[in-house]
Amino acid sequence: MEKRRAYALLWQWRASSRPLSSNHRSLLPNSLLTSRSSDSGSMFNFGRSFTSLSSFTEQQRQSFQQLLNILIDRRVLHQGTFLRSSNLPVRFYGSAPVERSASFSEINTKDITYFKSILRENNVIQDPDRLQPANTDWMHKYQGSSKLMLLPRTTEEVSHIMRYCNSRHLAIVPQGGNTGLVGGSVPVFDEVIVNVSQMNKIISFDKVSGILVCEAGCILENLESFLDNEGFVMPLDLGAKGSCQIGGNVSTNAGGLRLLLVQHLHENSSVGLEAVSANGTVMDMLGILRKDNTGYDLKHLFIGSEGSLGIVTKVSILTPPKLSATNLAFLACKDYLSCQKLLFKARRKLGEVLSAFEFLDSHAMDAVLNNLEGVRNPLPPAVHNFYVLIETTGSDESYDRERLDTFLFRLMESGLILDGVVAQDINQVSSFWRIREGIPEALMKFGAVYKYDLSLPLEKMYDLVDEMRARLGNPVKVVGYGHLGDSNLHLNITSPQYNDDILAQIEPFVYEWTSKHRGSISAEHGIGLMKANKLYYSKSPEVVQLMVSIKRLMDPNGILNPYKVLPHCLSANN
Amino acid sequence: MKIMVAIKRVVDYAVKIRVKPDKSGVETKNVKMSMNPFCEIALEEALRIKEAGLASEVVAVSMGSAQCVDTLRTSLAMGADRAIHVESMSDRLYPLNVAKLLKALVDVENPGLLILGKQAIDDDCNQTGQMVAGLLKWPQGTFASKVVLDKEKQTATVDREVDGGIETLSLDLPAIITTDLRLNQPRYATLPNIMKAKSKPIKKVTPEELNVQIRSDLDVVEVSEPPKRKAGVILSSVDELIGKLKNEARVI
Ligand SMILES: Cc1cc2nc3c(=O)[nH]c(=O)nc-3n(C[C@H](O)[C@H](O)[C@H](O)COP(=O)(O)OP(=O)(O)OC[C@H]3O[C@@H](n4cnc5c(N)ncnc54)[C@H](O)[C@@H]3O)c2cc1C
């Protein structure tokens, strides 16, 4: 059986369908150097598998070593990319220049001494090499210059930190896996980074109700493998699962790939949390009951508040039982209209087993095929205009499969589907998902990426991509993909470098266009720094004003994630 | 020339294996089953030979429970022309029994080539190909990483990955080939081919009809899990590491 895992790895590598984790960027170094979790999940078996190569031929052994080297290289590469000047002017593409608020103090040695007295000494990080990645966001678009990162291990420690920072007027940025895409998770200036990654324990799991209670620093993928062993699944899944933390997911109200099947975090009847407010008060809003109607349901304030109202320290979440039968089809369509029709029909014919409906255009496909190692075109040799992934999840594999096949045959005959493949095993499932999940990573290789995550009426959605393409011309690449099942478009525009002229062509056009069509300027990534001044495109002045009042009430000194979420002209420090 | 390909249904390689509580074997209930990856490669090779005009028909065969039909359906969707299912509920389908069944099928079908995976990822036996070659008295090219057929000479040239290099063999047909990982990259099942596969025939036979007795020539005493790996610890300094290496691990 050990050998089986080794084959699995070799196999996976040879077919190279997927890097060893969906997001190797930060999972990799850790899991190679330590074993973060039990030995579930492909990465965690690495050590075991590697020792069992004795039955391999010399050539295979060498290949395996090569694989290992590639992985190690990547790690170095990623560290390397962080090596750039930290003295950049604080001017972020995609947002107006921001100035550091004079109301915040600067860190002094007494502060450090205090933090060392309440935390373990090695959880008070001042080492520039360790601060560098925490100061840089996933897209390398935002760069802070924090001199201090704190890694609390308990809610009490978080509470002490907050109380102290509040009294000292020290600004804080709560950080999770730092995979956020709107510049919310990195400091803008010298805010203290508070990362709960050390709070990564699973507190309880109730098999009868399916309610999981865990600390906020648990990595999504680790929760997934824990639940997998128990026969349950996490109600959310995203490409960043190897790095992002459940606290970050809740704080950004992350949606993701399987929203069709499972509920939005706001609708998850048992999502609850424990959070620490700006003055250090611990608020227990953990839900372990499915029904609870007692007063204001304040946990909703924290879901999606992007660290601006408190630090989430624990999370409870209702998890559905795992349904073993997953089927996945990767299909080609000639135009966007066909994709829409396909969704309409899939909803009717596949109904309750339809668990994901994603689309990508030919430009996204090109990017993945050219920029990601080992990805292969499932429908060679042509590149079609549009691709759709349809996933069904149910309890009866053959029955669901039959139903999907019949559905697909009919639509292929009618010409709505041009071509398609249906995954025959889990490896193929991962290879097809890898294409969709790998798009953000593939686009990064073009240089700068301007990302817009929009909710738009389904029929209008792709018009924006066409319009942007016409507007921007060559050599800028305009790519459209997203969660069609949720009317959620990811409009991504890439150019070799971030460039003001290109930006001026994109913004405010994209926001105005979205607003005109009554869409949302942030379907799921949030507001962060990137869109703080754009909130009015999607929310009325009265609503924004109420948000500001709530923020002032809960964080009078404005220390929590300043410059983010709310328009700068209204923030507490102005 | 006809090519026969042996197909085994196994626990999907991506599934985490769980040992049954009584240690009698591996849990297969409610577990995703798929085609053995090496068998997929065997089938792909057969299809390529046929597409190159060197064979006229590809027949996929599988032994085991009724669900083997699903796996055979996949092989038809990949492009096999027809399939044969030897239905047996026996838990004794060990390599020698399977080799006997394969020999019986070969006697009926008379293929010019029998291609198998070098091993199945569930029991890791790596025996069936060799045994059936012995029973048939056919030449064998195991662990093939390259196969070239010569129609006129009726030979197959097979490259084998051996320690430190490649061994090239020439076999007279009919022959047995078992496939290694690097031989080819199997194709996906496309919708049109899945559609076609629905109407391709799967013939069912029993071991009795083939005059093969499924005998138990060995017993599985126990199946157990590998020892659990201990969790690692993160150390804060090189000094701490040196201390541990000295005092706990005692390696320096
Ligand atoms: C490859 C990739 C794919 C993605 N796909 C999706 C997708 O499909 N759907 C989707 O919705 N999003 C997606 N995202 C973005 C998504 O928002 C994040 O990946 C994730 O939800 C953030 O979790 P994190 O732990 O990395 O948080 P971070 O990035 O560290 O932080 C995000 C925000 O939450 C705050 N925060 C983090 N932890 C806490 C805490 N404990 N308490 C209070 N505030 C906190 C931060 O201050 C910040 O404002 C994707 C990102 C990447 C890189």
PDB file of N, CA and C and ligand atoms in Angstrom, chain A residues 22-23 138-139 173-186 194-196 216-217 236-241 243-257 302 305-308 310-313 436-437 440-441 451 453 483 488 490 523-526 528 561 564-565, ligand 1:
ATOM      1  N   SER A  22      -3.249  21.565  -4.797  1.00  0.00           N
ATOM      2  CA  SER A  22      -3.865  22.547  -5.666  1.00  0.00           C
ATOM      3  C   SER A  22      -3.160  23.883  -5.539  1.00  0.00           C
ATOM      4  N   ASN A  23      -2.579  24.128  -4.430  1.00  0.00           N
ATOM      5  CA  ASN A  23      -1.835  25.376  -4.309  1.00  0.00           C
ATOM      6  C   ASN A  23      -0.539  25.079  -3.581  1.00  0.00           C
ATOM      7  N   TRP A 138      -0.582  37.754  -2.581  1.00  0.00           N
ATOM      8  CA  TRP A 138      -0.451  36.603  -3.480  1.00  0.00           C
ATOM      9  C   TRP A 138      -0.137  37.026  -4.909  1.00  0.00           C
ATOM     10  N   MET A 139      -0.684  38.169  -5.302  1.00  0.00           N
ATOM     11  CA  MET A 139      -0.484  38.599  -6.685  1.00  0.00           C
ATOM     12  C   MET A 139       0.759  39.471  -6.855  1.00  0.00           C
ATOM     13  N   VAL A 173      -3.221  44.441  11.098  1.00  0.00           N
ATOM     14  CA  VAL A 173      -3.846  43.748   9.979  1.00  0.00           C
ATOM     15  C   VAL A 173      -3.969  42.270  10.330  1.00  0.00           C
ATOM     16  N   PRO A 174      -5.209  41.783  10.427  1.00  0.00           N
ATOM     17  CA  PRO A 174      -5.391  40.349  10.653  1.00  0.00           C
ATOM     18  C   PRO A 174      -5.033  39.623   9.363  1.00  0.00           C
ATOM     19  N   GLN A 175      -4.250  38.578   9.484  1.00  0.00           N
ATOM     20  CA  GLN A 175      -3.856  37.847   8.278  1.00  0.00           C
ATOM     21  C   GLN A 175      -4.088  36.360   8.465  1.00  0.00           C
ATOM     22  N   GLY A 176      -4.610  35.730   7.417  1.00  0.00           N
ATOM     23  CA  GLY A 176      -4.796  34.287   7.432  1.00  0.00           C
ATOM     24  C   GLY A 176      -3.733  33.661   6.547  1.00  0.00           C
ATOM     25  N   GLY A 177      -4.183  32.968   5.494  1.00  0.00           N
ATOM     26  CA  GLY A 177      -3.242  32.332   4.576  1.00  0.00           C
ATOM     27  C   GLY A 177      -2.647  33.302   3.569  1.00  0.00           C
ATOM     28  N   ASN A 178      -3.069  34.547   3.646  1.00  0.00           N
ATOM     29  CA  ASN A 178      -2.583  35.589   2.729  1.00  0.00           C
ATOM     30  C   ASN A 178      -2.818  35.218   1.261  1.00  0.00           C
ATOM     31  N   THR A 179      -3.974  34.677   0.977  1.00  0.00           N
ATOM     32  CA  THR A 179      -4.315  34.371  -0.415  1.00  0.00           C
ATOM     33  C   THR A 179      -5.371  35.333  -0.946  1.00  0.00           C
ATOM     34  N   GLY A 180      -5.763  36.295  -0.143  1.00  0.00           N
ATOM     35  CA  GLY A 180      -6.789  37.255  -0.560  1.00  0.00           C
ATOM     36  C   GLY A 180      -6.356  37.982  -1.828  1.00  0.00           C
ATOM     37  N   LEU A 181      -7.332  38.390  -2.617  1.00  0.00           N
ATOM     38  CA  LEU A 181      -7.012  38.931  -3.936  1.00  0.00           C
ATOM     39  C   LEU A 181      -7.312  40.424  -4.067  1.00  0.00           C
ATOM     40  N   VAL A 182      -7.611  41.076  -2.937  1.00  0.00           N
ATOM     41  CA  VAL A 182      -7.972  42.495  -3.019  1.00  0.00           C
ATOM     42  C   VAL A 182      -7.114  43.356  -2.102  1.00  0.00           C
ATOM     43  N   GLY A 183      -5.968  42.837  -1.725  1.00  0.00           N
ATOM     44  CA  GLY A 183      -5.043  43.615  -0.905  1.00  0.00           C
ATOM     45  C   GLY A 183      -5.511  43.823   0.519  1.00  0.00           C
ATOM     46  N   GLY A 184      -6.413  42.942   1.004  1.00  0.00           N
ATOM     47  CA  GLY A 184      -6.927  43.112   2.363  1.00  0.00           C
ATOM     48  C   GLY A 184      -6.039  42.488   3.423  1.00  0.00           C
ATOM     49  N   SER A 185      -5.206  41.541   3.029  1.00  0.00           N
ATOM     50  CA  SER A 185      -4.497  40.747   4.030  1.00  0.00           C
ATOM     51  C   SER A 185      -3.074  41.215   4.297  1.00  0.00           C
ATOM     52  N   VAL A 186      -2.624  42.234   3.574  1.00  0.00           N
ATOM     53  CA  VAL A 186      -1.270  42.731   3.837  1.00  0.00           C
ATOM     54  C   VAL A 186      -1.336  44.158   4.375  1.00  0.00           C
ATOM     55  N   VAL A 194      -1.179  40.324  12.571  1.00  0.00           N
ATOM     56  CA  VAL A 194      -1.573  39.299  13.534  1.00  0.00           C
ATOM     57  C   VAL A 194      -2.071  38.103  12.747  1.00  0.00           C
ATOM     58  N   ASN A 195      -1.333  37.012  12.850  1.00  0.00           N
ATOM     59  CA  ASN A 195      -1.685  35.828  12.086  1.00  0.00           C
ATOM     60  C   ASN A 195      -1.996  34.679  13.039  1.00  0.00           C
ATOM     61  N   VAL A 196      -3.179  34.096  12.871  1.00  0.00           N
ATOM     62  CA  VAL A 196      -3.604  33.047  13.805  1.00  0.00           C
ATOM     63  C   VAL A 196      -3.234  31.642  13.314  1.00  0.00           C
ATOM     64  N   ALA A 216      -9.441  29.198  14.160  1.00  0.00           N
ATOM     65  CA  ALA A 216      -9.525  29.937  12.900  1.00  0.00           C
ATOM     66  C   ALA A 216      -8.340  29.716  11.968  1.00  0.00           C
ATOM     67  N   GLY A 217      -7.207  29.263  12.534  1.00  0.00           N
ATOM     68  CA  GLY A 217      -6.022  29.109  11.699  1.00  0.00           C
ATOM     69  C   GLY A 217      -5.946  27.786  10.957  1.00  0.00           C
ATOM     70  N   LEU A 236     -17.270  24.419   1.467  1.00  0.00           N
ATOM     71  CA  LEU A 236     -16.703  25.334   0.479  1.00  0.00           C
ATOM     72  C   LEU A 236     -15.391  24.764  -0.037  1.00  0.00           C
ATOM     73  N   ASP A 237     -15.038  25.167  -1.228  1.00  0.00           N
ATOM     74  CA  ASP A 237     -13.836  24.642  -1.855  1.00  0.00           C
ATOM     75  C   ASP A 237     -13.305  25.700  -2.800  1.00  0.00           C
ATOM     76  N   LEU A 238     -12.049  26.028  -2.683  1.00  0.00           N
ATOM     77  CA  LEU A 238     -11.487  26.982  -3.634  1.00  0.00           C
ATOM     78  C   LEU A 238     -10.064  26.632  -3.996  1.00  0.00           C
ATOM     79  N   GLY A 239      -9.615  27.232  -5.086  1.00  0.00           N
ATOM     80  CA  GLY A 239      -8.289  26.934  -5.603  1.00  0.00           C
ATOM     81  C   GLY A 239      -7.181  27.180  -4.595  1.00  0.00           C
ATOM     82  N   ALA A 240      -7.431  28.043  -3.629  1.00  0.00           N
ATOM     83  CA  ALA A 240      -6.385  28.402  -2.673  1.00  0.00           C
ATOM     84  C   ALA A 240      -6.398  27.496  -1.447  1.00  0.00           C
ATOM     85  N   LYS A 241      -7.108  26.360  -1.509  1.00  0.00           N
ATOM     86  CA  LYS A 241      -7.358  25.587  -0.294  1.00  0.00           C
ATOM     87  C   LYS A 241      -6.103  25.102   0.430  1.00  0.00           C
ATOM     88  N   SER A 243      -3.558  26.749   1.160  1.00  0.00           N
ATOM     89  CA  SER A 243      -2.972  27.801   1.999  1.00  0.00           C
ATOM     90  C   SER A 243      -3.986  28.566   2.825  1.00  0.00           C
ATOM     91  N   CYS A 244      -5.188  28.777   2.316  1.00  0.00           N
ATOM     92  CA  CYS A 244      -6.107  29.676   3.006  1.00  0.00           C
ATOM     93  C   CYS A 244      -6.636  29.040   4.291  1.00  0.00           C
ATOM     94  N   GLN A 245      -6.972  29.886   5.247  1.00  0.00           N
ATOM     95  CA  GLN A 245      -7.429  29.420   6.548  1.00  0.00           C
ATOM     96  C   GLN A 245      -8.931  29.628   6.675  1.00  0.00           C
ATOM     97  N   ILE A 246      -9.537  28.818   7.504  1.00  0.00           N
ATOM     98  CA  ILE A 246     -10.989  28.914   7.646  1.00  0.00           C
ATOM     99  C   ILE A 246     -11.380  30.293   8.196  1.00  0.00           C
ATOM    100  N   GLY A 247     -10.552  30.853   9.059  1.00  0.00           N
ATOM    101  CA  GLY A 247     -10.833  32.202   9.574  1.00  0.00           C
ATOM    102  C   GLY A 247     -10.839  33.226   8.443  1.00  0.00           C
ATOM    103  N   GLY A 248      -9.897  33.062   7.506  1.00  0.00           N
ATOM    104  CA  GLY A 248      -9.835  33.940   6.339  1.00  0.00           C
ATOM    105  C   GLY A 248     -11.037  33.731   5.431  1.00  0.00           C
ATOM    106  N   ASN A 249     -11.436  32.470   5.286  1.00  0.00           N
ATOM    107  CA  ASN A 249     -12.602  32.175   4.449  1.00  0.00           C
ATOM    108  C   ASN A 249     -13.854  32.837   4.999  1.00  0.00           C
ATOM    109  N   VAL A 250     -14.030  32.707   6.304  1.00  0.00           N
ATOM    110  CA  VAL A 250     -15.206  33.307   6.924  1.00  0.00           C
ATOM    111  C   VAL A 250     -15.122  34.829   6.818  1.00  0.00           C
ATOM    112  N   SER A 251     -13.922  35.373   7.058  1.00  0.00           N
ATOM    113  CA  SER A 251     -13.760  36.828   7.031  1.00  0.00           C
ATOM    114  C   SER A 251     -13.957  37.415   5.637  1.00  0.00           C
ATOM    115  N   THR A 252     -13.732  36.591   4.600  1.00  0.00           N
ATOM    116  CA  THR A 252     -13.972  37.095   3.247  1.00  0.00           C
ATOM    117  C   THR A 252     -15.286  36.555   2.686  1.00  0.00           C
ATOM    118  N   ASN A 253     -15.995  35.753   3.469  1.00  0.00           N
ATOM    119  CA  ASN A 253     -17.220  35.122   2.986  1.00  0.00           C
ATOM    120  C   ASN A 253     -16.946  34.429   1.653  1.00  0.00           C
ATOM    121  N   ALA A 254     -15.902  33.595   1.631  1.00  0.00           N
ATOM    122  CA  ALA A 254     -15.466  32.978   0.387  1.00  0.00           C
ATOM    123  C   ALA A 254     -16.539  32.049  -0.179  1.00  0.00           C
ATOM    124  N   GLY A 255     -16.644  32.054  -1.471  1.00  0.00           N
ATOM    125  CA  GLY A 255     -17.636  31.224  -2.153  1.00  0.00           C
ATOM    126  C   GLY A 255     -16.941  30.026  -2.746  1.00  0.00           C
ATOM    127  N   GLY A 256     -16.592  30.141  -4.005  1.00  0.00           N
ATOM    128  CA  GLY A 256     -15.774  29.100  -4.599  1.00  0.00           C
ATOM    129  C   GLY A 256     -16.496  28.208  -5.560  1.00  0.00           C
ATOM    130  N   LEU A 257     -15.944  27.027  -5.688  1.00  0.00           N
ATOM    131  CA  LEU A 257     -16.266  26.196  -6.832  1.00  0.00           C
ATOM    132  C   LEU A 257     -17.542  25.388  -6.688  1.00  0.00           C
ATOM    133  N   PHE A 302     -19.560  39.608  11.089  1.00  0.00           N
ATOM    134  CA  PHE A 302     -18.156  39.227  10.929  1.00  0.00           C
ATOM    135  C   PHE A 302     -17.909  38.462   9.630  1.00  0.00           C
ATOM    136  N   SER A 305     -16.480  40.540   6.796  1.00  0.00           N
ATOM    137  CA  SER A 305     -16.077  41.888   7.221  1.00  0.00           C
ATOM    138  C   SER A 305     -14.577  42.117   7.020  1.00  0.00           C
ATOM    139  N   GLU A 306     -13.884  41.130   6.502  1.00  0.00           N
ATOM    140  CA  GLU A 306     -12.475  41.265   6.092  1.00  0.00           C
ATOM    141  C   GLU A 306     -11.569  41.830   7.181  1.00  0.00           C
ATOM    142  N   GLY A 307     -11.765  41.344   8.384  1.00  0.00           N
ATOM    143  CA  GLY A 307     -10.871  41.738   9.467  1.00  0.00           C
ATOM    144  C   GLY A 307     -11.020  43.171   9.924  1.00  0.00           C
ATOM    145  N   SER A 308     -12.107  43.829   9.546  1.00  0.00           N
ATOM    146  CA  SER A 308     -12.247  45.243   9.918  1.00  0.00           C
ATOM    147  C   SER A 308     -13.036  45.421  11.213  1.00  0.00           C
ATOM    148  N   GLY A 310     -13.087  42.676  13.807  1.00  0.00           N
ATOM    149  CA  GLY A 310     -12.565  41.841  14.880  1.00  0.00           C
ATOM    150  C   GLY A 310     -11.717  40.730  14.295  1.00  0.00           C
ATOM    151  N   ILE A 311     -11.003  40.042  15.181  1.00  0.00           N
ATOM    152  CA  ILE A 311     -10.227  38.895  14.703  1.00  0.00           C
ATOM    153  C   ILE A 311     -11.000  37.628  15.020  1.00  0.00           C
ATOM    154  N   VAL A 312     -11.242  36.837  14.012  1.00  0.00           N
ATOM    155  CA  VAL A 312     -11.961  35.587  14.199  1.00  0.00           C
ATOM    156  C   VAL A 312     -10.983  34.575  14.782  1.00  0.00           C
ATOM    157  N   THR A 313     -11.378  33.945  15.886  1.00  0.00           N
ATOM    158  CA  THR A 313     -10.461  33.004  16.528  1.00  0.00           C
ATOM    159  C   THR A 313     -10.969  31.560  16.479  1.00  0.00           C
ATOM    160  N   ARG A 436      -9.366  24.422 -14.616  1.00  0.00           N
ATOM    161  CA  ARG A 436     -10.163  25.534 -14.104  1.00  0.00           C
ATOM    162  C   ARG A 436      -9.494  26.207 -12.912  1.00  0.00           C
ATOM    163  N   GLU A 437      -9.019  25.393 -11.973  1.00  0.00           N
ATOM    164  CA  GLU A 437      -8.432  25.960 -10.758  1.00  0.00           C
ATOM    165  C   GLU A 437      -7.087  26.610 -11.032  1.00  0.00           C
ATOM    166  N   PRO A 440      -5.869  31.260 -12.280  1.00  0.00           N
ATOM    167  CA  PRO A 440      -5.207  32.394 -11.639  1.00  0.00           C
ATOM    168  C   PRO A 440      -3.679  32.256 -11.670  1.00  0.00           C
ATOM    169  N   GLU A 441      -3.210  31.049 -11.371  1.00  0.00           N
ATOM    170  CA  GLU A 441      -1.776  30.785 -11.353  1.00  0.00           C
ATOM    171  C   GLU A 441      -1.166  30.968 -12.752  1.00  0.00           C
ATOM    172  N   LYS A 451      -7.529  42.032 -11.627  1.00  0.00           N
ATOM    173  CA  LYS A 451      -8.580  41.047 -11.392  1.00  0.00           C
ATOM    174  C   LYS A 451      -9.885  41.725 -11.023  1.00  0.00           C
ATOM    175  N   ASP A 453     -13.860  40.681  -9.995  1.00  0.00           N
ATOM    176  CA  ASP A 453     -14.680  39.542  -9.604  1.00  0.00           C
ATOM    177  C   ASP A 453     -16.088  40.087  -9.476  1.00  0.00           C
ATOM    178  N   HIS A 483     -17.720  31.269 -12.154  1.00  0.00           N
ATOM    179  CA  HIS A 483     -18.753  30.374 -11.645  1.00  0.00           C
ATOM    180  C   HIS A 483     -20.060  30.737 -12.351  1.00  0.00           C
ATOM    181  N   ASN A 488     -21.297  34.589 -11.699  1.00  0.00           N
ATOM    182  CA  ASN A 488     -20.100  35.256 -11.163  1.00  0.00           C
ATOM    183  C   ASN A 488     -18.987  35.196 -12.214  1.00  0.00           C
ATOM    184  N   HIS A 490     -15.203  36.139 -13.487  1.00  0.00           N
ATOM    185  CA  HIS A 490     -13.852  36.610 -13.190  1.00  0.00           C
ATOM    186  C   HIS A 490     -13.306  37.223 -14.467  1.00  0.00           C
ATOM    187  N   ALA A 523     -18.143  39.939  -6.221  1.00  0.00           N
ATOM    188  CA  ALA A 523     -19.027  38.798  -6.007  1.00  0.00           C
ATOM    189  C   ALA A 523     -18.556  37.987  -4.821  1.00  0.00           C
ATOM    190  N   GLU A 524     -17.243  37.773  -4.710  1.00  0.00           N
ATOM    191  CA  GLU A 524     -16.776  36.953  -3.599  1.00  0.00           C
ATOM    192  C   GLU A 524     -15.419  37.318  -3.034  1.00  0.00           C
ATOM    193  N   HIS A 525     -14.607  38.068  -3.742  1.00  0.00           N
ATOM    194  CA  HIS A 525     -13.268  38.336  -3.213  1.00  0.00           C
ATOM    195  C   HIS A 525     -13.255  39.397  -2.129  1.00  0.00           C
ATOM    196  N   GLY A 526     -14.295  40.226  -2.080  1.00  0.00           N
ATOM    197  CA  GLY A 526     -14.344  41.257  -1.063  1.00  0.00           C
ATOM    198  C   GLY A 526     -13.869  42.596  -1.600  1.00  0.00           C
ATOM    199  N   GLY A 528     -11.462  44.878   0.389  1.00  0.00           N
ATOM    200  CA  GLY A 528     -10.052  45.077   0.730  1.00  0.00           C
ATOM    201  C   GLY A 528      -9.607  46.497   0.529  1.00  0.00           C
ATOM    202  N   ASN A 561      -7.482  46.672  10.585  1.00  0.00           N
ATOM    203  CA  ASN A 561      -7.378  46.707   9.126  1.00  0.00           C
ATOM    204  C   ASN A 561      -7.749  48.072   8.526  1.00  0.00           C
ATOM    205  N   LYS A 564      -9.004  49.796   4.601  1.00  0.00           N
ATOM    206  CA  LYS A 564      -9.637  48.730   3.829  1.00  0.00           C
ATOM    207  C   LYS A 564     -11.165  48.819   3.953  1.00  0.00           C
ATOM    208  N   VAL A 565     -11.837  48.193   3.069  1.00  0.00           N
ATOM    209  CA  VAL A 565     -13.288  47.954   3.087  1.00  0.00           C
ATOM    210  C   VAL A 565     -14.137  49.228   2.915  1.00  0.00           C
TER     211      VAL A 565
HETATM  212  C1  LIG C   1      -5.798  30.648  -6.402  1.00  0.00           C
HETATM  213  C2  LIG C   1      -6.875  31.375  -5.649  1.00  0.00           C
HETATM  214  C3  LIG C   1      -8.209  31.019  -5.861  1.00  0.00           C
HETATM  215  C4  LIG C   1      -9.225  31.672  -5.165  1.00  0.00           C
HETATM  216  N1  LIG C   1     -10.497  31.276  -5.400  1.00  0.00           N
HETATM  217  C5  LIG C   1     -11.499  31.863  -4.731  1.00  0.00           C
HETATM  218  C6  LIG C   1     -12.833  31.446  -4.958  1.00  0.00           C
HETATM  219  O1  LIG C   1     -13.094  30.579  -5.776  1.00  0.00           O
HETATM  220  N2  LIG C   1     -13.809  32.036  -4.228  1.00  0.00           N
HETATM  221  C7  LIG C   1     -13.554  33.028  -3.310  1.00  0.00           C
HETATM  222  O2  LIG C   1     -14.477  33.496  -2.670  1.00  0.00           O
HETATM  223  N3  LIG C   1     -12.305  33.447  -3.111  1.00  0.00           N
HETATM  224  C8  LIG C   1     -11.264  32.907  -3.796  1.00  0.00           C
HETATM  225  N4  LIG C   1      -9.988  33.357  -3.575  1.00  0.00           N
HETATM  226  C9  LIG C   1      -9.778  34.501  -2.656  1.00  0.00           C
HETATM  227  C10 LIG C   1     -10.227  34.218  -1.232  1.00  0.00           C
HETATM  228  O3  LIG C   1     -10.713  35.365  -0.632  1.00  0.00           O
HETATM  229  C11 LIG C   1      -9.138  33.652  -0.351  1.00  0.00           C
HETATM  230  O4  LIG C   1      -8.433  32.630  -0.992  1.00  0.00           O
HETATM  231  C12 LIG C   1      -9.554  33.110   1.040  1.00  0.00           C
HETATM  232  O5  LIG C   1     -10.899  33.098   1.356  1.00  0.00           O
HETATM  233  C13 LIG C   1      -8.847  33.965   2.036  1.00  0.00           C
HETATM  234  O6  LIG C   1      -8.374  33.192   3.079  1.00  0.00           O
HETATM  235  P1  LIG C   1      -6.960  33.498   3.731  1.00  0.00           P
HETATM  236  O7  LIG C   1      -6.860  32.659   4.940  1.00  0.00           O
HETATM  237  O8  LIG C   1      -5.872  33.379   2.738  1.00  0.00           O
HETATM  238  O9  LIG C   1      -7.127  35.014   4.163  1.00  0.00           O
HETATM  239  P2  LIG C   1      -6.170  36.234   3.893  1.00  0.00           P
HETATM  240  O10 LIG C   1      -5.900  36.411   2.458  1.00  0.00           O
HETATM  241  O11 LIG C   1      -5.008  36.152   4.793  1.00  0.00           O
HETATM  242  O12 LIG C   1      -7.114  37.414   4.387  1.00  0.00           O
HETATM  243  C14 LIG C   1      -8.237  37.818   3.672  1.00  0.00           C
HETATM  244  C15 LIG C   1      -8.996  38.875   4.476  1.00  0.00           C
HETATM  245  O13 LIG C   1      -9.535  38.300   5.656  1.00  0.00           O
HETATM  246  C16 LIG C   1      -8.963  38.899   6.811  1.00  0.00           C
HETATM  247  N5  LIG C   1      -8.691  37.813   7.756  1.00  0.00           N
HETATM  248  C17 LIG C   1      -7.965  36.685   7.566  1.00  0.00           C
HETATM  249  N6  LIG C   1      -7.982  35.905   8.639  1.00  0.00           N
HETATM  250  C18 LIG C   1      -8.734  36.535   9.550  1.00  0.00           C
HETATM  251  C19 LIG C   1      -9.143  36.238  10.884  1.00  0.00           C
HETATM  252  N7  LIG C   1      -8.774  35.113  11.512  1.00  0.00           N
HETATM  253  N8  LIG C   1      -9.931  37.143  11.523  1.00  0.00           N
HETATM  254  C20 LIG C   1     -10.310  38.286  10.925  1.00  0.00           C
HETATM  255  N9  LIG C   1      -9.968  38.621   9.685  1.00  0.00           N
HETATM  256  C21 LIG C   1      -9.185  37.751   8.993  1.00  0.00           C
HETATM  257  C22 LIG C   1      -7.753  39.651   6.350  1.00  0.00           C
HETATM  258  O14 LIG C   1      -7.521  40.790   7.128  1.00  0.00           O
HETATM  259  C23 LIG C   1      -8.130  40.013   4.933  1.00  0.00           C
HETATM  260  O15 LIG C   1      -8.885  41.196   4.900  1.00  0.00           O
HETATM  261  C24 LIG C   1      -8.926  32.719  -4.251  1.00  0.00           C
HETATM  262  C25 LIG C   1      -7.594  33.063  -4.039  1.00  0.00           C
HETATM  263  C26 LIG C   1      -6.577  32.411  -4.723  1.00  0.00           C
HETATM  264  C27 LIG C   1      -5.165  32.823  -4.486  1.00  0.00           C
END
